[in-house]
Amino acid sequence: MSRWWHGLIALVVIASLAVQLALIFTGGADANSGQTGEALRLGVRLWRLFSYFTIESNLLVLAAALVLVWRPTFDGPVWRVVRLDALLGILITGLVFAIMLAPQVHLTGAALAATIGFHYISPWATIAAWLLFGPRPRISWSTVAGAFVWPLAWLVYIFTQGAFTDWYPYPFLGRDGPGPRSSHPQRGLVVVLALAFAALFKLADARMPALLRDTAPGVAPAGAISAVGRVRR
């Protein structure tokens, strides 16, 4: 079940990205902003596309989903950070788009299909998969700390390039003051939400049941015990 679910998530992200890239190459609308690219060079459109938090979080979801299709109980310290980054990033993507951006972006046709994949199916299918399958436990406080390296690096990058290009991927990141020193309250709200969600993921990871769980240290899974018994006989 976990393999099928994550395989479908991967297909949704791949299909949405393929549609969006086709639109980029043909001058169609961007699924993140709704803007067309007639006045921009192709290289600029591609650079902007992969600067969106939405796209980066969906790429993390895609990477995590492919790993979980391959091995549903995969583990490792770097993997735990990547997995939490995917969960945090895609949850923020879904919520921020639905609450703050969707009323401002009016899409039709292929761009609408891409944004449904990026902003609706991918976020909630990913969160549902984690709630159902886990695997748990996987999240420590050091994992939470490591997971904030990517979002903070993304913010530094966005504000740095914005100081030179005057382009910001989302309206609430743009200047109503001098770049990153702006006091726009929505920016702080997103950071606070990320911290709150990370804490919730940590607590849920330790306490919620899951269809996939680690066995206790030193205890082999039941299937492994059965296999050993058959070999001995």
PDB file of C-alpha atoms in Angstrom:
ATOM      1  CA  MET A   1       0.000   0.000   0.000  1.00  0.00           C
ATOM      2  CA  SER A   2       2.794   2.417   0.882  1.00  0.00           C
ATOM      3  CA  ARG A   3       4.591   1.727  -2.392  1.00  0.00           C
ATOM      4  CA  TRP A   4       1.441   2.281  -4.467  1.00  0.00           C
ATOM      5  CA  TRP A   5       0.497   5.463  -2.604  1.00  0.00           C
ATOM      6  CA  HIS A   6       3.931   7.031  -2.915  1.00  0.00           C
ATOM      7  CA  GLY A   7       4.162   5.891  -6.525  1.00  0.00           C
ATOM      8  CA  LEU A   8       0.971   7.806  -7.303  1.00  0.00           C
ATOM      9  CA  ILE A   9       2.342  10.885  -5.521  1.00  0.00           C
ATOM     10  CA  ALA A  10       5.503  10.661  -7.625  1.00  0.00           C
ATOM     11  CA  LEU A  11       3.439  10.392 -10.814  1.00  0.00           C
ATOM     12  CA  VAL A  12       1.371  13.465  -9.876  1.00  0.00           C
ATOM     13  CA  VAL A  13       4.497  15.565  -9.245  1.00  0.00           C
ATOM     14  CA  ILE A  14       6.222  14.343 -12.421  1.00  0.00           C
ATOM     15  CA  ALA A  15       3.113  15.021 -14.524  1.00  0.00           C
ATOM     16  CA  SER A  16       2.622  18.483 -13.005  1.00  0.00           C
ATOM     17  CA  LEU A  17       6.267  19.373 -13.574  1.00  0.00           C
ATOM     18  CA  ALA A  18       6.123  18.109 -17.168  1.00  0.00           C
ATOM     19  CA  VAL A  19       3.032  20.233 -17.862  1.00  0.00           C
ATOM     20  CA  GLN A  20       4.620  23.286 -16.256  1.00  0.00           C
ATOM     21  CA  LEU A  21       7.855  22.890 -18.214  1.00  0.00           C
ATOM     22  CA  ALA A  22       5.871  22.545 -21.444  1.00  0.00           C
ATOM     23  CA  LEU A  23       4.099  25.804 -20.596  1.00  0.00           C
ATOM     24  CA  ILE A  24       7.424  27.493 -19.840  1.00  0.00           C
ATOM     25  CA  PHE A  25       8.862  26.462 -23.212  1.00  0.00           C
ATOM     26  CA  THR A  26       5.757  27.567 -25.104  1.00  0.00           C
ATOM     27  CA  GLY A  27       5.188  30.883 -23.318  1.00  0.00           C
ATOM     28  CA  GLY A  28       2.170  29.661 -21.355  1.00  0.00           C
ATOM     29  CA  ALA A  29       1.089  30.641 -17.863  1.00  0.00           C
ATOM     30  CA  ASP A  30       3.122  29.867 -14.765  1.00  0.00           C
ATOM     31  CA  ALA A  31       1.168  27.634 -12.354  1.00  0.00           C
ATOM     32  CA  ASN A  32       2.599  29.536  -9.378  1.00  0.00           C
ATOM     33  CA  SER A  33       1.880  33.112 -10.405  1.00  0.00           C
ATOM     34  CA  GLY A  34      -0.444  32.874 -13.404  1.00  0.00           C
ATOM     35  CA  GLN A  35       1.887  35.124 -15.407  1.00  0.00           C
ATOM     36  CA  THR A  36       2.805  34.382 -19.001  1.00  0.00           C
ATOM     37  CA  GLY A  37       6.321  34.681 -20.317  1.00  0.00           C
ATOM     38  CA  GLU A  38       6.101  36.715 -23.481  1.00  0.00           C
ATOM     39  CA  ALA A  39       8.327  39.460 -22.098  1.00  0.00           C
ATOM     40  CA  LEU A  40      10.919  37.178 -20.462  1.00  0.00           C
ATOM     41  CA  ARG A  41      13.747  35.080 -21.837  1.00  0.00           C
ATOM     42  CA  LEU A  42      13.400  31.317 -21.509  1.00  0.00           C
ATOM     43  CA  GLY A  43      16.380  31.109 -19.161  1.00  0.00           C
ATOM     44  CA  VAL A  44      14.824  33.657 -16.812  1.00  0.00           C
ATOM     45  CA  ARG A  45      11.515  31.775 -16.758  1.00  0.00           C
ATOM     46  CA  LEU A  46      13.255  28.506 -15.939  1.00  0.00           C
ATOM     47  CA  TRP A  47      15.350  30.125 -13.214  1.00  0.00           C
ATOM     48  CA  ARG A  48      12.258  31.698 -11.672  1.00  0.00           C
ATOM     49  CA  LEU A  49      10.329  28.425 -11.859  1.00  0.00           C
ATOM     50  CA  PHE A  50      12.921  26.556  -9.812  1.00  0.00           C
ATOM     51  CA  SER A  51      13.171  29.453  -7.361  1.00  0.00           C
ATOM     52  CA  TYR A  52       9.603  28.920  -6.171  1.00  0.00           C
ATOM     53  CA  PHE A  53       9.270  27.279  -2.769  1.00  0.00           C
ATOM     54  CA  THR A  54       6.380  25.309  -4.280  1.00  0.00           C
ATOM     55  CA  ILE A  55       8.597  23.692  -6.901  1.00  0.00           C
ATOM     56  CA  GLU A  56      11.447  22.965  -4.515  1.00  0.00           C
ATOM     57  CA  SER A  57       9.118  21.398  -1.942  1.00  0.00           C
ATOM     58  CA  ASN A  58       7.480  19.287  -4.660  1.00  0.00           C
ATOM     59  CA  LEU A  59      10.911  18.109  -5.821  1.00  0.00           C
ATOM     60  CA  LEU A  60      11.669  17.046  -2.237  1.00  0.00           C
ATOM     61  CA  VAL A  61       8.326  15.220  -2.146  1.00  0.00           C
ATOM     62  CA  LEU A  62       9.213  13.512  -5.414  1.00  0.00           C
ATOM     63  CA  ALA A  63      12.614  12.405  -4.105  1.00  0.00           C
ATOM     64  CA  ALA A  64      11.090  11.112  -0.865  1.00  0.00           C
ATOM     65  CA  ALA A  65       8.273   9.320  -2.684  1.00  0.00           C
ATOM     66  CA  LEU A  66      10.676   7.542  -5.047  1.00  0.00           C
ATOM     67  CA  VAL A  67      12.803   6.362  -2.119  1.00  0.00           C
ATOM     68  CA  LEU A  68       9.712   5.077  -0.307  1.00  0.00           C
ATOM     69  CA  VAL A  69       8.556   3.248  -3.419  1.00  0.00           C
ATOM     70  CA  TRP A  70      11.950   1.548  -3.501  1.00  0.00           C
ATOM     71  CA  ARG A  71      12.133   0.836   0.253  1.00  0.00           C
ATOM     72  CA  PRO A  72       9.146   1.836   2.434  1.00  0.00           C
ATOM     73  CA  THR A  73      11.127   1.547   5.697  1.00  0.00           C
ATOM     74  CA  PHE A  74      14.285   3.285   4.471  1.00  0.00           C
ATOM     75  CA  ASP A  75      16.177   5.168   7.190  1.00  0.00           C
ATOM     76  CA  GLY A  76      19.286   7.234   7.852  1.00  0.00           C
ATOM     77  CA  PRO A  77      20.157  10.610   9.438  1.00  0.00           C
ATOM     78  CA  VAL A  78      20.284  12.566   6.172  1.00  0.00           C
ATOM     79  CA  TRP A  79      17.136  10.821   4.933  1.00  0.00           C
ATOM     80  CA  ARG A  80      15.244  11.849   8.079  1.00  0.00           C
ATOM     81  CA  VAL A  81      16.058  15.507   7.419  1.00  0.00           C
ATOM     82  CA  VAL A  82      15.062  15.247   3.748  1.00  0.00           C
ATOM     83  CA  ARG A  83      11.805  13.508   4.667  1.00  0.00           C
ATOM     84  CA  LEU A  84      10.901  16.151   7.265  1.00  0.00           C
ATOM     85  CA  ASP A  85      11.830  18.913   4.814  1.00  0.00           C
ATOM     86  CA  ALA A  86       9.463  17.360   2.279  1.00  0.00           C
ATOM     87  CA  LEU A  87       6.650  17.192   4.847  1.00  0.00           C
ATOM     88  CA  LEU A  88       7.166  20.716   6.177  1.00  0.00           C
ATOM     89  CA  GLY A  89       7.722  22.265   2.770  1.00  0.00           C
ATOM     90  CA  ILE A  90       4.703  20.696   1.117  1.00  0.00           C
ATOM     91  CA  LEU A  91       2.407  21.422   4.076  1.00  0.00           C
ATOM     92  CA  ILE A  92       3.396  25.104   4.012  1.00  0.00           C
ATOM     93  CA  THR A  93       2.992  25.079   0.217  1.00  0.00           C
ATOM     94  CA  GLY A  94      -0.552  23.739   0.450  1.00  0.00           C
ATOM     95  CA  LEU A  95      -1.676  26.028   3.242  1.00  0.00           C
ATOM     96  CA  VAL A  96      -0.063  29.235   1.984  1.00  0.00           C
ATOM     97  CA  PHE A  97      -1.434  28.727  -1.520  1.00  0.00           C
ATOM     98  CA  ALA A  98      -4.957  27.889  -0.365  1.00  0.00           C
ATOM     99  CA  ILE A  99      -5.183  30.721   2.162  1.00  0.00           C
ATOM    100  CA  MET A 100      -3.057  33.530   0.727  1.00  0.00           C
ATOM    101  CA  LEU A 101      -2.346  32.964  -2.974  1.00  0.00           C
ATOM    102  CA  ALA A 102      -5.264  31.111  -4.569  1.00  0.00           C
ATOM    103  CA  PRO A 103      -7.577  34.175  -4.417  1.00  0.00           C
ATOM    104  CA  GLN A 104      -4.955  36.160  -6.384  1.00  0.00           C
ATOM    105  CA  VAL A 105      -4.069  33.550  -9.051  1.00  0.00           C
ATOM    106  CA  HIS A 106      -6.637  32.799 -11.748  1.00  0.00           C
ATOM    107  CA  LEU A 107      -5.616  29.878 -13.946  1.00  0.00           C
ATOM    108  CA  THR A 108      -7.234  27.860 -16.701  1.00  0.00           C
ATOM    109  CA  GLY A 109      -6.385  24.859 -18.855  1.00  0.00           C
ATOM    110  CA  ALA A 110      -3.001  23.167 -18.469  1.00  0.00           C
ATOM    111  CA  ALA A 111      -1.752  25.705 -15.904  1.00  0.00           C
ATOM    112  CA  LEU A 112      -4.761  24.929 -13.707  1.00  0.00           C
ATOM    113  CA  ALA A 113      -4.042  21.199 -13.997  1.00  0.00           C
ATOM    114  CA  ALA A 114      -0.413  21.787 -12.959  1.00  0.00           C
ATOM    115  CA  THR A 115      -1.347  23.923  -9.989  1.00  0.00           C
ATOM    116  CA  ILE A 116      -3.883  21.328  -8.792  1.00  0.00           C
ATOM    117  CA  GLY A 117      -1.082  18.777  -8.795  1.00  0.00           C
ATOM    118  CA  PHE A 118       1.477  21.048  -7.108  1.00  0.00           C
ATOM    119  CA  HIS A 119      -0.768  22.808  -4.598  1.00  0.00           C
ATOM    120  CA  TYR A 120      -3.604  20.425  -3.795  1.00  0.00           C
ATOM    121  CA  ILE A 121      -2.951  16.761  -4.607  1.00  0.00           C
ATOM    122  CA  SER A 122       0.744  16.624  -3.724  1.00  0.00           C
ATOM    123  CA  PRO A 123       0.458  18.382  -0.319  1.00  0.00           C
ATOM    124  CA  TRP A 124      -2.506  16.518   1.089  1.00  0.00           C
ATOM    125  CA  ALA A 125      -1.642  13.123  -0.388  1.00  0.00           C
ATOM    126  CA  THR A 126       1.858  13.443   1.105  1.00  0.00           C
ATOM    127  CA  ILE A 127       0.605  14.385   4.558  1.00  0.00           C
ATOM    128  CA  ALA A 128      -2.022  11.618   4.436  1.00  0.00           C
ATOM    129  CA  ALA A 129       0.659   9.101   3.440  1.00  0.00           C
ATOM    130  CA  TRP A 130       2.818  10.063   6.410  1.00  0.00           C
ATOM    131  CA  LEU A 131      -0.145   9.898   8.800  1.00  0.00           C
ATOM    132  CA  LEU A 132      -1.135   6.457   7.532  1.00  0.00           C
ATOM    133  CA  PHE A 133       2.160   4.732   6.849  1.00  0.00           C
ATOM    134  CA  GLY A 134       4.874   6.624   8.701  1.00  0.00           C
ATOM    135  CA  PRO A 135       7.283   4.949   9.044  1.00  0.00           C
ATOM    136  CA  ARG A 136       7.707   6.003  12.647  1.00  0.00           C
ATOM    137  CA  PRO A 137       9.538   6.931  14.787  1.00  0.00           C
ATOM    138  CA  ARG A 138      11.894   8.951  12.605  1.00  0.00           C
ATOM    139  CA  ILE A 139      12.009  12.559  13.919  1.00  0.00           C
ATOM    140  CA  SER A 140      14.309  13.820  16.693  1.00  0.00           C
ATOM    141  CA  TRP A 141      14.936  17.403  17.722  1.00  0.00           C
ATOM    142  CA  SER A 142      18.251  17.278  15.837  1.00  0.00           C
ATOM    143  CA  THR A 143      16.258  16.246  12.755  1.00  0.00           C
ATOM    144  CA  VAL A 144      14.009  19.272  13.277  1.00  0.00           C
ATOM    145  CA  ALA A 145      17.058  21.560  13.527  1.00  0.00           C
ATOM    146  CA  GLY A 146      18.568  20.063  10.379  1.00  0.00           C
ATOM    147  CA  ALA A 147      15.314  20.463   8.492  1.00  0.00           C
ATOM    148  CA  PHE A 148      15.437  24.238   8.866  1.00  0.00           C
ATOM    149  CA  VAL A 149      18.725  24.577   6.966  1.00  0.00           C
ATOM    150  CA  TRP A 150      16.991  24.380   3.571  1.00  0.00           C
ATOM    151  CA  PRO A 151      14.121  26.860   4.266  1.00  0.00           C
ATOM    152  CA  LEU A 152      16.510  29.396   5.806  1.00  0.00           C
ATOM    153  CA  ALA A 153      18.958  28.987   2.907  1.00  0.00           C
ATOM    154  CA  TRP A 154      16.043  29.494   0.503  1.00  0.00           C
ATOM    155  CA  LEU A 155      15.044  32.730   2.262  1.00  0.00           C
ATOM    156  CA  VAL A 156      18.629  34.034   2.160  1.00  0.00           C
ATOM    157  CA  TYR A 157      18.823  33.211  -1.551  1.00  0.00           C
ATOM    158  CA  ILE A 158      15.461  34.829  -2.349  1.00  0.00           C
ATOM    159  CA  PHE A 159      16.251  38.061  -0.530  1.00  0.00           C
ATOM    160  CA  THR A 160      19.774  38.202  -1.959  1.00  0.00           C
ATOM    161  CA  GLN A 161      18.680  37.776  -5.559  1.00  0.00           C
ATOM    162  CA  GLY A 162      15.704  40.073  -4.932  1.00  0.00           C
ATOM    163  CA  ALA A 163      18.044  42.867  -3.942  1.00  0.00           C
ATOM    164  CA  PHE A 164      19.530  42.707  -7.451  1.00  0.00           C
ATOM    165  CA  THR A 165      16.536  41.700  -9.576  1.00  0.00           C
ATOM    166  CA  ASP A 166      13.635  43.213  -7.605  1.00  0.00           C
ATOM    167  CA  TRP A 167      11.782  39.931  -8.224  1.00  0.00           C
ATOM    168  CA  TYR A 168      10.281  37.896  -5.395  1.00  0.00           C
ATOM    169  CA  PRO A 169       8.355  34.667  -6.002  1.00  0.00           C
ATOM    170  CA  TYR A 170       5.479  35.516  -3.662  1.00  0.00           C
ATOM    171  CA  PRO A 171       3.742  38.834  -2.982  1.00  0.00           C
ATOM    172  CA  PHE A 172       4.269  38.652   0.783  1.00  0.00           C
ATOM    173  CA  LEU A 173       8.048  38.405   0.237  1.00  0.00           C
ATOM    174  CA  GLY A 174       8.214  41.499  -1.961  1.00  0.00           C
ATOM    175  CA  ARG A 175       9.231  44.873  -0.770  1.00  0.00           C
ATOM    176  CA  ASP A 176       6.985  47.128   1.157  1.00  0.00           C
ATOM    177  CA  GLY A 177      10.274  48.279   2.595  1.00  0.00           C
ATOM    178  CA  PRO A 178      13.960  47.561   1.943  1.00  0.00           C
ATOM    179  CA  GLY A 179      13.907  43.890   0.943  1.00  0.00           C
ATOM    180  CA  PRO A 180      14.418  41.461   3.816  1.00  0.00           C
ATOM    181  CA  ARG A 181      14.188  44.280   6.372  1.00  0.00           C
ATOM    182  CA  SER A 182      10.547  44.794   5.511  1.00  0.00           C
ATOM    183  CA  SER A 183       8.183  44.427   8.445  1.00  0.00           C
ATOM    184  CA  HIS A 184       5.504  42.625   6.443  1.00  0.00           C
ATOM    185  CA  PRO A 185       3.741  40.522   9.126  1.00  0.00           C
ATOM    186  CA  GLN A 186       2.928  37.612   6.816  1.00  0.00           C
ATOM    187  CA  ARG A 187       6.619  36.705   6.547  1.00  0.00           C
ATOM    188  CA  GLY A 188       6.966  36.240  10.265  1.00  0.00           C
ATOM    189  CA  LEU A 189       3.725  34.272  10.329  1.00  0.00           C
ATOM    190  CA  VAL A 190       5.075  31.734   7.827  1.00  0.00           C
ATOM    191  CA  VAL A 191       8.218  31.208   9.941  1.00  0.00           C
ATOM    192  CA  VAL A 192       6.158  30.791  13.115  1.00  0.00           C
ATOM    193  CA  LEU A 193       3.893  28.301  11.344  1.00  0.00           C
ATOM    194  CA  ALA A 194       6.912  26.315  10.161  1.00  0.00           C
ATOM    195  CA  LEU A 195       8.242  26.082  13.730  1.00  0.00           C
ATOM    196  CA  ALA A 196       4.833  25.058  15.042  1.00  0.00           C
ATOM    197  CA  PHE A 197       4.360  22.408  12.348  1.00  0.00           C
ATOM    198  CA  ALA A 198       7.852  21.008  12.949  1.00  0.00           C
ATOM    199  CA  ALA A 199       7.046  20.617  16.652  1.00  0.00           C
ATOM    200  CA  LEU A 200       3.731  18.953  15.799  1.00  0.00           C
ATOM    201  CA  PHE A 201       5.428  16.519  13.421  1.00  0.00           C
ATOM    202  CA  LYS A 202       7.950  15.677  16.165  1.00  0.00           C
ATOM    203  CA  LEU A 203       5.270  14.982  18.761  1.00  0.00           C
ATOM    204  CA  ALA A 204       3.033  13.053  16.361  1.00  0.00           C
ATOM    205  CA  ASP A 205       5.995  10.994  15.174  1.00  0.00           C
ATOM    206  CA  ALA A 206       6.599   9.754  18.701  1.00  0.00           C
ATOM    207  CA  ARG A 207       2.983   9.091  19.689  1.00  0.00           C
ATOM    208  CA  MET A 208       0.810   8.310  16.671  1.00  0.00           C
ATOM    209  CA  PRO A 209       0.339   4.766  15.390  1.00  0.00           C
ATOM    210  CA  ALA A 210       1.421   3.936  11.843  1.00  0.00           C
ATOM    211  CA  LEU A 211       1.082   0.998   9.479  1.00  0.00           C
ATOM    212  CA  LEU A 212       4.899   0.943   9.229  1.00  0.00           C
ATOM    213  CA  ARG A 213       6.884   1.108  12.464  1.00  0.00           C
ATOM    214  CA  ASP A 214      10.432   0.322  13.515  1.00  0.00           C
ATOM    215  CA  THR A 215      10.903  -2.769  15.643  1.00  0.00           C
ATOM    216  CA  ALA A 216      12.470  -2.434  19.071  1.00  0.00           C
ATOM    217  CA  PRO A 217      16.303  -2.403  19.107  1.00  0.00           C
ATOM    218  CA  GLY A 218      17.690  -5.907  18.833  1.00  0.00           C
ATOM    219  CA  VAL A 219      14.341  -7.452  17.884  1.00  0.00           C
ATOM    220  CA  ALA A 220      14.065  -8.865  14.366  1.00  0.00           C
ATOM    221  CA  PRO A 221      10.840  -8.421  12.399  1.00  0.00           C
ATOM    222  CA  ALA A 222       8.450 -11.370  12.503  1.00  0.00           C
ATOM    223  CA  GLY A 223       9.081 -12.184   8.832  1.00  0.00           C
ATOM    224  CA  ALA A 224      12.798 -12.386   9.443  1.00  0.00           C
ATOM    225  CA  ILE A 225      12.285 -14.752  12.415  1.00  0.00           C
ATOM    226  CA  SER A 226      10.100 -17.035  10.293  1.00  0.00           C
ATOM    227  CA  ALA A 227      12.674 -17.070   7.525  1.00  0.00           C
ATOM    228  CA  VAL A 228      15.457 -18.004   9.973  1.00  0.00           C
ATOM    229  CA  GLY A 229      13.307 -20.806  11.374  1.00  0.00           C
ATOM    230  CA  ARG A 230      12.704 -22.234   7.901  1.00  0.00           C
ATOM    231  CA  VAL A 231      16.423 -22.165   7.117  1.00  0.00           C
ATOM    232  CA  ARG A 232      17.281 -23.987  10.349  1.00  0.00           C
ATOM    233  CA  ARG A 233      14.687 -26.664   9.702  1.00  0.00           C
TER     234      ARG A 233
END
